[in-house]
Coordinates of C-alpha atoms and ligand atoms in Angstrom, one line a residue:
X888 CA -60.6 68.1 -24.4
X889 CA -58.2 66.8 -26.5
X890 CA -55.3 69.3 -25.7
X891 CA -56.4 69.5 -22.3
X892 CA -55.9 65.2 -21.6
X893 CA -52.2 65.9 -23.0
X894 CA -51.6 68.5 -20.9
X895 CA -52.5 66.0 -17.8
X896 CA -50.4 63.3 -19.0
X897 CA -47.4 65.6 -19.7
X898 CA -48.1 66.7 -16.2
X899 CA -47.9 63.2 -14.8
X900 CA -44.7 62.3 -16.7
X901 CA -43.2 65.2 -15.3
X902 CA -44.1 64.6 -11.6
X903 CA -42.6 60.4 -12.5
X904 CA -39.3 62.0 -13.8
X905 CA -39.0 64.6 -10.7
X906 CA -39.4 61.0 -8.6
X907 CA -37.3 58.4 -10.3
X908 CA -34.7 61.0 -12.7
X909 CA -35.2 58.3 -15.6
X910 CA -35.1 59.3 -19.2
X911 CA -36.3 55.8 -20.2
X912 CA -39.3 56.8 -18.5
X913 CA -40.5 59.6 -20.2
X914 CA -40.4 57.8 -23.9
X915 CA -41.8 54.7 -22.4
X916 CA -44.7 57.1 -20.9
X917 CA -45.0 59.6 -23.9
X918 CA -45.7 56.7 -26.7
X919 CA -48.2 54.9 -24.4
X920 CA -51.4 54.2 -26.5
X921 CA -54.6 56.9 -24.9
X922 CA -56.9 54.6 -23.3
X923 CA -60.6 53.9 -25.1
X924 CA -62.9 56.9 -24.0
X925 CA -66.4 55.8 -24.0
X926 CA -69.7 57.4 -23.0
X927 CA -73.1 55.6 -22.4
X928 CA -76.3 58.0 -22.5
X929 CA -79.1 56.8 -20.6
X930 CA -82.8 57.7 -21.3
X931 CA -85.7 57.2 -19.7
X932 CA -88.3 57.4 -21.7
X933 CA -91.4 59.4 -19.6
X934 CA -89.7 59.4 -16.4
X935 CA -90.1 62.8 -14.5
X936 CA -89.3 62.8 -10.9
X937 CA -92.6 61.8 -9.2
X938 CA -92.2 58.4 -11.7
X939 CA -88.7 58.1 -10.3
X940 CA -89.8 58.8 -6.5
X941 CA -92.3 56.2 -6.9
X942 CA -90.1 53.6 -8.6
X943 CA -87.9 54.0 -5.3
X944 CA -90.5 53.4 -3.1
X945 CA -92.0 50.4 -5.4
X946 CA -88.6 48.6 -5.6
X947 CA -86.5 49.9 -1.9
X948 CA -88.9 51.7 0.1
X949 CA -89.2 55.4 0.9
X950 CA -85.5 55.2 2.8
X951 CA -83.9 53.2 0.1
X952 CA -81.5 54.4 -2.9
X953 CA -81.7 53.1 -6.4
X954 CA -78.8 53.3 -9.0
X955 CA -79.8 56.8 -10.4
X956 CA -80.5 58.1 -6.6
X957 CA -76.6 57.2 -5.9
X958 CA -75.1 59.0 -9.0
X959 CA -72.7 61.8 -7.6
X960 CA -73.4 64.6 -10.5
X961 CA -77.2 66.1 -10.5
X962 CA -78.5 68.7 -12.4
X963 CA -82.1 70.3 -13.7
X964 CA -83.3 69.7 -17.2
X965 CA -85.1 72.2 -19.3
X966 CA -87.6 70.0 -21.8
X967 CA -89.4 72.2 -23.7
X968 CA -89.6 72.5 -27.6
X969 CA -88.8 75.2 -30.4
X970 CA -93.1 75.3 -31.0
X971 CA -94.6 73.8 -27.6
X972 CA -94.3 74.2 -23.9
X973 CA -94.6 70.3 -23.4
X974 CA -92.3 68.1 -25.4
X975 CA -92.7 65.3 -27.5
X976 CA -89.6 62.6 -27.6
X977 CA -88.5 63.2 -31.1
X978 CA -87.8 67.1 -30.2
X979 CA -86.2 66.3 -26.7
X980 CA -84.1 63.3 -27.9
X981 CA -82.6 65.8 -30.4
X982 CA -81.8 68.6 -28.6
X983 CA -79.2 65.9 -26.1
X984 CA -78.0 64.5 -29.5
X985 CA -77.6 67.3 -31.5
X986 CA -77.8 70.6 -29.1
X987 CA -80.5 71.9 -31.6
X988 CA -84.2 73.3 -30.7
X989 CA -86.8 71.8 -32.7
X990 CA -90.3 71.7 -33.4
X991 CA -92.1 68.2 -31.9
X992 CA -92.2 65.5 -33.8
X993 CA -88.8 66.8 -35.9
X994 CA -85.9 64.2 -35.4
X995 CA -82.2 65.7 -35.4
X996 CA -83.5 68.9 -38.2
X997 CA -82.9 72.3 -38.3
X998 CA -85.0 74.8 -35.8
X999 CA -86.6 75.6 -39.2
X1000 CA -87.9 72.0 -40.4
X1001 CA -91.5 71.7 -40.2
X1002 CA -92.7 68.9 -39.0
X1003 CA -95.5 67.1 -42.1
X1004 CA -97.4 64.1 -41.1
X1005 CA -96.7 61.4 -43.1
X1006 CA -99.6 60.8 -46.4
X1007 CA -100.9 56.9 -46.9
X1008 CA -98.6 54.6 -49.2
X1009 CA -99.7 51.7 -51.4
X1010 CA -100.8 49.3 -48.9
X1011 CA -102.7 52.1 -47.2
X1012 CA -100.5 52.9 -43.8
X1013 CA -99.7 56.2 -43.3
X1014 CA -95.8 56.2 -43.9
X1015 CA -95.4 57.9 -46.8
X1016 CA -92.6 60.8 -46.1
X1017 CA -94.5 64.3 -47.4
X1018 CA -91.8 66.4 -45.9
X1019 CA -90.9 68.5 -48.7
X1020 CA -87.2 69.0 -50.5
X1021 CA -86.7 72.3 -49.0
X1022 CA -88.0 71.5 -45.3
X1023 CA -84.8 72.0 -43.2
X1024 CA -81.4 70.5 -42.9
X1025 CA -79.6 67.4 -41.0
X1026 CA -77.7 68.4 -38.0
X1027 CA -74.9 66.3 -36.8
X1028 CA -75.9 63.8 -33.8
X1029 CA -73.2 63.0 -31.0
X1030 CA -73.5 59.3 -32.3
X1031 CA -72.2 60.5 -36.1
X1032 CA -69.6 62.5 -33.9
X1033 CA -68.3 59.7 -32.3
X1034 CA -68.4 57.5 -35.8
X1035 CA -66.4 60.2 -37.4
X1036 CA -63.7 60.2 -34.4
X1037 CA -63.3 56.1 -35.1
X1038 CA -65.2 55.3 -32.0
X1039 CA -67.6 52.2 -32.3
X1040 CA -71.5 53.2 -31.4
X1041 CA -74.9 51.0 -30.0
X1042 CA -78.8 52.4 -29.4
X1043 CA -80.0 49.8 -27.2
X1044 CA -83.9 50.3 -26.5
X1045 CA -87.3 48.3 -25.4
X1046 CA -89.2 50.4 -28.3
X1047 CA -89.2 49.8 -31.8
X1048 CA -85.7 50.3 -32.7
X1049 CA -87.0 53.5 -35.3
X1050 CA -89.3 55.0 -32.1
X1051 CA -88.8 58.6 -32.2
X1052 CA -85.3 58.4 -29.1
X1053 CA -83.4 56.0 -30.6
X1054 CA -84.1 57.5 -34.1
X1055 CA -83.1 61.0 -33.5
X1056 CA -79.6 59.6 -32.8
X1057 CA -78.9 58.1 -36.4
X1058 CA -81.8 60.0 -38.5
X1059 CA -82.6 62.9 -39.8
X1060 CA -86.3 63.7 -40.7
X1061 CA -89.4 65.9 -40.4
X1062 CA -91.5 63.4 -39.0
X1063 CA -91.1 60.4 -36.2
X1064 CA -93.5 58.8 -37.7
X1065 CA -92.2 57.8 -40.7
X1066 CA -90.8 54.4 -39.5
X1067 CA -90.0 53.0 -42.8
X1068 CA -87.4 55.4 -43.9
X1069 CA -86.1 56.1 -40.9
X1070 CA -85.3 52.4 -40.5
X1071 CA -83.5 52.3 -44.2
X1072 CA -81.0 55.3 -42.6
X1073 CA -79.7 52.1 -40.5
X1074 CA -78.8 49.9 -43.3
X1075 CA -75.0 50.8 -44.8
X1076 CA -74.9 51.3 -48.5
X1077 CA -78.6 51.0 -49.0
X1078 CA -81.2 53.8 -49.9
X1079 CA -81.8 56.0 -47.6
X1080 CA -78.7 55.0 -45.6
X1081 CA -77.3 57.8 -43.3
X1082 CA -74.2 57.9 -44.7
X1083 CA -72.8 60.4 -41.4
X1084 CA -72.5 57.3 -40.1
X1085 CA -69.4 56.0 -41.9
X1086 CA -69.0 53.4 -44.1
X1087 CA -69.5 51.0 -41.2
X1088 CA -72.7 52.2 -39.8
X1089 CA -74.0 51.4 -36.0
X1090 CA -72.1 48.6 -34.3
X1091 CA -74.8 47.5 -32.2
X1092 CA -78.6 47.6 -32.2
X1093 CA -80.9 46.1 -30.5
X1094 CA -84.6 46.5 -29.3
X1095 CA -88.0 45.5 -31.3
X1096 CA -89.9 46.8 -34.5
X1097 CA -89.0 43.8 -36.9
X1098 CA -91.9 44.9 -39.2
X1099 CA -90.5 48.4 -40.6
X1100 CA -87.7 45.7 -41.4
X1101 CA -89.7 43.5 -42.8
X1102 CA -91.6 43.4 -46.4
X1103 CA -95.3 44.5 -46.1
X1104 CA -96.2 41.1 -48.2
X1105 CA -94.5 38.6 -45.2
X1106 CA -96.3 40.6 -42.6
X1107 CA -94.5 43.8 -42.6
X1108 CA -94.9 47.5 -42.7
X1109 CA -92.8 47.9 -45.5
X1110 CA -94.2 49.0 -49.2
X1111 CA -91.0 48.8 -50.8
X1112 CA -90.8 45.2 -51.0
X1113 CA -87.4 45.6 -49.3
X1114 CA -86.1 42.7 -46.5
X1115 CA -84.0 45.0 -44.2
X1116 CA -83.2 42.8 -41.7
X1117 CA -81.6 39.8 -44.9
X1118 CA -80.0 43.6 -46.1
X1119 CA -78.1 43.9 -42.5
X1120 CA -76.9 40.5 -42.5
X1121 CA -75.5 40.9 -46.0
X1122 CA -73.6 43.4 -44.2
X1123 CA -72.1 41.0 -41.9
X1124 CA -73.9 42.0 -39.1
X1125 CA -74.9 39.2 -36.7
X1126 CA -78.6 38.6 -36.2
X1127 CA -80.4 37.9 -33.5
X1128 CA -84.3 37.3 -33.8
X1129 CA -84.8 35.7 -29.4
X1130 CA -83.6 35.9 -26.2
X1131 CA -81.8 32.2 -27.1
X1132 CA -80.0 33.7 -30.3
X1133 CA -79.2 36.6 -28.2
X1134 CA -77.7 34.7 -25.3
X1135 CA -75.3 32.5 -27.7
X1136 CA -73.7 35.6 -29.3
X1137 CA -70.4 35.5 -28.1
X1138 CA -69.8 39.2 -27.6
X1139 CA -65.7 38.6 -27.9
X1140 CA -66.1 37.1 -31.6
X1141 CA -68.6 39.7 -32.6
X1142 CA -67.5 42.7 -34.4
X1143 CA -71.5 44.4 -35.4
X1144 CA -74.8 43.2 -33.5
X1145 CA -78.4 43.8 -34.9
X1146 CA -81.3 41.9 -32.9
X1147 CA -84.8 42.6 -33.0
X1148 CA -87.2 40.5 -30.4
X1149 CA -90.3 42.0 -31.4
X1150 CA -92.6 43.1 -34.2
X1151 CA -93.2 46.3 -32.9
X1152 CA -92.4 47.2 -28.8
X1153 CA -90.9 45.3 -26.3
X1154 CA -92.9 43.5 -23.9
X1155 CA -93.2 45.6 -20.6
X1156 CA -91.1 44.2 -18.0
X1157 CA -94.0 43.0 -16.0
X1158 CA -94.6 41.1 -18.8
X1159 CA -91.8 39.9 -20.2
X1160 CA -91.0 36.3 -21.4
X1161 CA -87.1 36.0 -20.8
X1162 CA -87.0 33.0 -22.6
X1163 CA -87.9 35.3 -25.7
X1164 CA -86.8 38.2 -25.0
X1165 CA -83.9 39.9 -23.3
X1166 CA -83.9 42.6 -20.4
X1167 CA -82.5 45.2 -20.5
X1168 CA -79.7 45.0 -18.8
X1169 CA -78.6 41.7 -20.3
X1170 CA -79.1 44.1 -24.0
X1171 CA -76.6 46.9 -22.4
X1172 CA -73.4 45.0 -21.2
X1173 CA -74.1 42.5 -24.2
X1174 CA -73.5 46.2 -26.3
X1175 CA -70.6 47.2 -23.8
X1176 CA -69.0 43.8 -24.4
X1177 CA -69.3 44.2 -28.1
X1178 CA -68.5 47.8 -28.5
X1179 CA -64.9 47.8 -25.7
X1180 CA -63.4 46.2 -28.6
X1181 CA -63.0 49.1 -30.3
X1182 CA -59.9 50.7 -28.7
X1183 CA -60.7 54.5 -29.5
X1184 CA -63.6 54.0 -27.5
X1185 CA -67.6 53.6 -28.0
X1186 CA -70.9 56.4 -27.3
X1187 CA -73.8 54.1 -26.4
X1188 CA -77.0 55.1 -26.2
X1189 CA -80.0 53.0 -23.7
X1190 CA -83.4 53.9 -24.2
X1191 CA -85.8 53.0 -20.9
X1192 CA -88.5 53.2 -23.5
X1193 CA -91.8 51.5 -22.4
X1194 CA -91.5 53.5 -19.0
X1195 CA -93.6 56.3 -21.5
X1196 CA -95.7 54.0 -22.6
X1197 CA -97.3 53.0 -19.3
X1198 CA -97.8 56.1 -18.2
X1199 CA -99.9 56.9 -21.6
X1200 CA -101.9 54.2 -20.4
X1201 CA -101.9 55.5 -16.6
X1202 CA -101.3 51.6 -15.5
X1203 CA -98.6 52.4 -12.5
X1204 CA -97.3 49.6 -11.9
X1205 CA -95.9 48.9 -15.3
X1206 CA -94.4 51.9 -15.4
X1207 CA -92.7 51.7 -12.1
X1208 CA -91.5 48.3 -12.6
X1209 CA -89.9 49.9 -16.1
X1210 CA -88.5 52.6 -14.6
X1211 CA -86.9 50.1 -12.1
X1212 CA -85.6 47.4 -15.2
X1213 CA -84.1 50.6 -16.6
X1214 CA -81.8 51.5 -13.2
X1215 CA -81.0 48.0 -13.5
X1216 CA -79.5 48.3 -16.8
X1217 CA -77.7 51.7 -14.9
X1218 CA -76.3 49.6 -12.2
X1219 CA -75.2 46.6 -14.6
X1220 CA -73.3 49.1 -17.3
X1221 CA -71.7 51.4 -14.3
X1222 CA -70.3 47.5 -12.2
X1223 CA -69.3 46.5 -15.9
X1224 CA -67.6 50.1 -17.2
X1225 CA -65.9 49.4 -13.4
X1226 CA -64.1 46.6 -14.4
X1227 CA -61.8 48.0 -16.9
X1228 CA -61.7 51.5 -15.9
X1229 CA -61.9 51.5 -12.0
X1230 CA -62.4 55.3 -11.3
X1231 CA -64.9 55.6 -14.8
X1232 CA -61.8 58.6 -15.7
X1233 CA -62.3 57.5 -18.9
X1234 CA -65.9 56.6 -19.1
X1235 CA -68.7 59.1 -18.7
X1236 CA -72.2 57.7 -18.0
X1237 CA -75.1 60.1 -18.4
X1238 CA -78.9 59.5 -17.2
X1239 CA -81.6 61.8 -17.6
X1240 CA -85.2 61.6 -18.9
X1241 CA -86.5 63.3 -22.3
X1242 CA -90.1 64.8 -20.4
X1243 CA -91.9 64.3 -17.4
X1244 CA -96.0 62.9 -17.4
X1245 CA -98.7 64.0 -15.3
X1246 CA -97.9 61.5 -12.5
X1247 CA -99.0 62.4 -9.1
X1248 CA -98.0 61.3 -5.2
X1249 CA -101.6 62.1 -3.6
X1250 CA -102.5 62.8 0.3
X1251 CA -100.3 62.3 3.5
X1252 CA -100.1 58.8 2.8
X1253 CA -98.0 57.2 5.8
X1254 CA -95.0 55.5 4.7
X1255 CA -95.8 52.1 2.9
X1256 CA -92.3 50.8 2.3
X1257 CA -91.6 48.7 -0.9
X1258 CA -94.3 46.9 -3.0
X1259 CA -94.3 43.0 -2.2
X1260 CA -96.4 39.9 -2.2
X1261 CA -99.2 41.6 0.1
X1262 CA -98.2 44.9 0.4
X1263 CA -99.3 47.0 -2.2
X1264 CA -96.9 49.9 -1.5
X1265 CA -96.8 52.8 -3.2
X1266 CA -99.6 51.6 -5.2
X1267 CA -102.4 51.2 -2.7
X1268 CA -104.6 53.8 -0.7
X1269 CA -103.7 56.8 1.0
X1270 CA -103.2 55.4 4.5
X1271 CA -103.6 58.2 7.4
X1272 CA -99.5 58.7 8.8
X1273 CA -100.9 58.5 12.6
X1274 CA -103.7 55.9 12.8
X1275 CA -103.1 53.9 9.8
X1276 CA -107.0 54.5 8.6
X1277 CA -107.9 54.9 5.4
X1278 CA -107.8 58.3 4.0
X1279 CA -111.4 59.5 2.1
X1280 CA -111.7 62.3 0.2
X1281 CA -114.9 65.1 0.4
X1282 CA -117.2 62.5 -1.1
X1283 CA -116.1 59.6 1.7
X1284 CA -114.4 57.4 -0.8
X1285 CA -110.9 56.1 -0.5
X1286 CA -108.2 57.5 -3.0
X1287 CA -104.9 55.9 -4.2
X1288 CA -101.7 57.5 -3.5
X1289 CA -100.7 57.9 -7.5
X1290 CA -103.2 59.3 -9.6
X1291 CA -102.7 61.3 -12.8
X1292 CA -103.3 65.2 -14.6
X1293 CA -105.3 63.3 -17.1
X1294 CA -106.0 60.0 -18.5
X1295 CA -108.7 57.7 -18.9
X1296 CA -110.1 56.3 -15.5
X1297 CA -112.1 59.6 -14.4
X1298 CA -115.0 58.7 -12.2
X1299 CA -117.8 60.2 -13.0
X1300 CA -120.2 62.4 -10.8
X1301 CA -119.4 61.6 -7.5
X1302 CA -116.4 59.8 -6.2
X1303 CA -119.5 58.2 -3.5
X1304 CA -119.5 55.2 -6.2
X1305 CA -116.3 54.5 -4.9
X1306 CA -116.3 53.6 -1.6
X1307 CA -115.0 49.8 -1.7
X1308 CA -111.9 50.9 -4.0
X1309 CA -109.3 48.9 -2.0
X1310 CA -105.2 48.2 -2.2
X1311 CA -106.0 44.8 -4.3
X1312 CA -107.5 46.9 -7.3
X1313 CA -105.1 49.5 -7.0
X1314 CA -101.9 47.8 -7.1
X1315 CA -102.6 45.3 -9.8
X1316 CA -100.6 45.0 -12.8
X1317 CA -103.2 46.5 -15.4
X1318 CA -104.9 49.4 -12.9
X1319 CA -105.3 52.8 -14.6
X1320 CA -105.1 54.9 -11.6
X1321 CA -107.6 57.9 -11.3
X1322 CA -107.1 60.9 -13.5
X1323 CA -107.9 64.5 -12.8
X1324 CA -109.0 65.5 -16.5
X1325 CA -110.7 62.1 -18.7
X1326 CA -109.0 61.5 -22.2
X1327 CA -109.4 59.1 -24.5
X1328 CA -107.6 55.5 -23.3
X1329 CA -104.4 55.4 -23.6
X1330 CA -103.8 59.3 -24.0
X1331 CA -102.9 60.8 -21.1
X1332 CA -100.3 63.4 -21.8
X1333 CA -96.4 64.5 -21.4
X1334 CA -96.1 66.9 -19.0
X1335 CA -93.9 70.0 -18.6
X1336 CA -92.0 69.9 -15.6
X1337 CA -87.9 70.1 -15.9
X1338 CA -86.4 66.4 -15.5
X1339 CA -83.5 65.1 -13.8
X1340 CA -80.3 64.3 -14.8
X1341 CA -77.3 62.5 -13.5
X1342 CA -74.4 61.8 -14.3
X1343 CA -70.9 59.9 -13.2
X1344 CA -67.3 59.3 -14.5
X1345 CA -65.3 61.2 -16.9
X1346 CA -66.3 65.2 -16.9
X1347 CA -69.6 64.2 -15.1
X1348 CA -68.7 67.7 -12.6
X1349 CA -69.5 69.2 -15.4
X1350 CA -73.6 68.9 -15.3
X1351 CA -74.8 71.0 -13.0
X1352 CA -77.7 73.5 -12.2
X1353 CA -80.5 73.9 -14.4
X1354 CA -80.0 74.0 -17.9
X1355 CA -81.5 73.6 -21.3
X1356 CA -81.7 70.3 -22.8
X1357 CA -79.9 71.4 -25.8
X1358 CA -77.0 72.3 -23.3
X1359 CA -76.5 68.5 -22.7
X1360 CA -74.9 67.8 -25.9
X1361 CA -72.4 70.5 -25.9
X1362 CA -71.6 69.1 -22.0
X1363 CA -71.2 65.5 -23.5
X1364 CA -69.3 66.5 -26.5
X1365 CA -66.8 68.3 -24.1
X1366 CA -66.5 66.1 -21.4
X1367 CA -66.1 63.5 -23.9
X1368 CA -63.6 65.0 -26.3
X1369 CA -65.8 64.2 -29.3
Ligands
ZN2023 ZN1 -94.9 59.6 -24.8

């Protein structure tokens, strides 16, 4: 990529001389500094395409576009794992960073690592790492990549900063759930640092999970009495603990970022206090504005993470309203990355999804339009498309438009009991839609349907078809010239 941006430029200096004749020209154009080359890689946690379909009709209506709908580069994604059919994150987040198979639960590991559930430490919590000295090998991730070429790099998420998709970009390890150690690979110089990253580390992090930073005796997860987040600030890193720290960090003066809002998750969007913590869109251009002062360039990865969550727990609504604060954060990085680079020929912007769920679009429903203040939208009852009647299934109960595979709202015997569900009780904020097969709250399952992905700016042509989600590093790396 490289050889192949010199051969353009030498092609446009030639084109100047043949207009103007100047030999001035050509040294004035042949010394000019490259400009930054920056990618942002956008993940949403969970969302397969019925999740995105119903976000567009929740937030625009069946005719309307969101940001991801308008992105000019589509292709087909390819989820599954080395050892399953259906995907967990920590496998599917690796194979874009690293362009490796692996098993689930394995983050950025050889094909061959096993992954070993973590054994119980002193204090009792199952984070002790039992994966065993000869258990596979580190792979390089496209955010070590990008350290290596001098380019500044962010993971921006609504999860615990050590979930599984933020992880497998600057960890290596067997298991996702060893939260502890994977949060020591942030801290420069300390144990357990990932030293791949440089002697600088990440320039930017953001997102919740304070307690796998915190000692286990102040009210953390942590058994080796170690204070990560004093150890980052020791490290010059600016700190942010609230959405009011957050806001008065003056991106311009601010050379590394670290701000964790929550003990563990973000709040869901829905539920959200912006008085204590950010969105996400306010965490993404507050990265981009730190991270464009690097002039190689930046890789930024945004995590959408809580969109996953929701859909564990079969509650719609939260999940849709995710889905549509993460294509916020889309439209906010792609007006901002606008700004200095008009055409994005130097920025490439990425958004796919790491799995689908089980999420369903049920019946005929006529078209609702957008969810507002009484209309329920997407979220209510299948409504016939000619009369407008309520649709009823074999056992003359209404049904909503989403329901699920599986998860934990399965009515039992006959759907009869259900005859006065209504759009009120479908489209409220903490609803678990009807499942298909009943498991246990809060369980229902990936699924393993290809996801979409998008892309725009710099190389973006390049994404196309279906492929393999271990092809999408390679296309990044290239397009990127990392
Ligand atoms: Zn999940």
């Amino acid at each position: 990529m490289t050889r192949r941006y010199h051969t353009a430029a030498g092609l446009s200096v030639a084109l100047l001389l043949a207009a103007c004749g100047s030999a001035s020209q050509q040294s004035d154009l042949t010394v000019a500094t490259p400009p930054p080359q920056n990618v942002i890689f956008f993940l949403g946690d969970g969302m397969g395409m019925t999740t995105m379909t119903a976000a567009r009709i929740y937030a625009v209506g069946e005719d309307g576009e969101l940001t991801m709908d308008t992105l000019p580069e589509t292709a087909f994604v390819k989820t599954f794992s080395n050892d399953a059919q259906v995907t967990d994150s920590a496998p599917s987040m690796s194979a874009y960073m690293t362009g490796v198979k692996m098993n689930n639960e394995v983050l950025s590991m050889s094909s061959d690592t096993r992954a070993i559930d973590p054994i119980a430490d002193a204090n009792g919590n199952k984070l002790a790492n039992n994966c065993g000295g000869s258990n596979g090998n580190p792979v390089p991730t496209l955010v070590e990549l990008a350290k290596a070429k001098g380019w500044s790099a962010g993971v921006v998420t609504t999860t615990r900063i050590t979930h599984a998709t933020p992880a497998a970009t600057y960890t290596h390890i067997c298991h996702r759930d060893l939260e502890n150690d994977i949060a020591t690979a942030m801290v420069p110089g300390g144990a357990g640092y990932n030293t791949a990253l440089g002697t600088s580390g990440l320039d930017v992090v953001l997102g919740g999970g304070k307690q796998f930073f915190t000692p286990f005796k102040d009210g953390g997860k942590r058994a080796d009495g170690r204070d990560l987040i004093a150890e980052m600030k020791a490290k010059n890193y600016t700190v942010a603990s609230n959405a009011t720290e957050f806001n008065a960090v003056d991106a311009s003066k601010t050379e590394r970022l670290f701000g964790l809002f929550t003990s563990s998750h973000m709040s869901y969007d829905l539920d959200r206090d912006p008085a204590k913590e950010p969105s996400l869109a306010d965490m993404t251009t507050k990265a981009m504005d730190v991270l464009s002062k690097n002039s190689k360039g930046y890789f930024l990865m945004v995590e959408g993470g809580r969109i996953d969550h929701a859909l564990h727990e079969t509650t719609a609504k939260k999940a849709l309203q995710d889905t549509l604060a993460f294509d916020n954060a889309i439209k906010a990085a792609i007006d901002k990355a606008k700004i200095s680079d008009p055409t994005l020929k130097n920025t490439l912007i990425v958004v796919t999804a790491d799995h689908d769920h089980t999420l369903v679009l049920n019946g005929y429903a006529k078209r609702t339009g957008k969810t507002s203040a009484g209309n329920a939208g997407v979220l209510g009852l299948v409504k016939n498309y000619v009369t407008g009647a309520t649709e009823k299934d074999l056992d003359g109960a209404p049904y909503s438009i989403i329901g699920f595979g599986n998860g934990e709202n399965r009515t039992q015997a006959s759907r009869a009991s259900m005859a006065s569900l209504d759009d009120t009780t479908t489209s409220a904020n903490t609803y678990h839609q009807e499942a298909t097969i009943r498991v246990a709250a809060g369980s229902e399952t990936h699924g393993g349907t290809d996801v979409f992905l998008g892309a725009i700016g710099k190389g973006a042509d390049t994404f196309l078809g279906t492929i393999d989600n271990t092809k999408v590093f390679g296309l990044v790396k290239n397009a990127a010239g990392l």
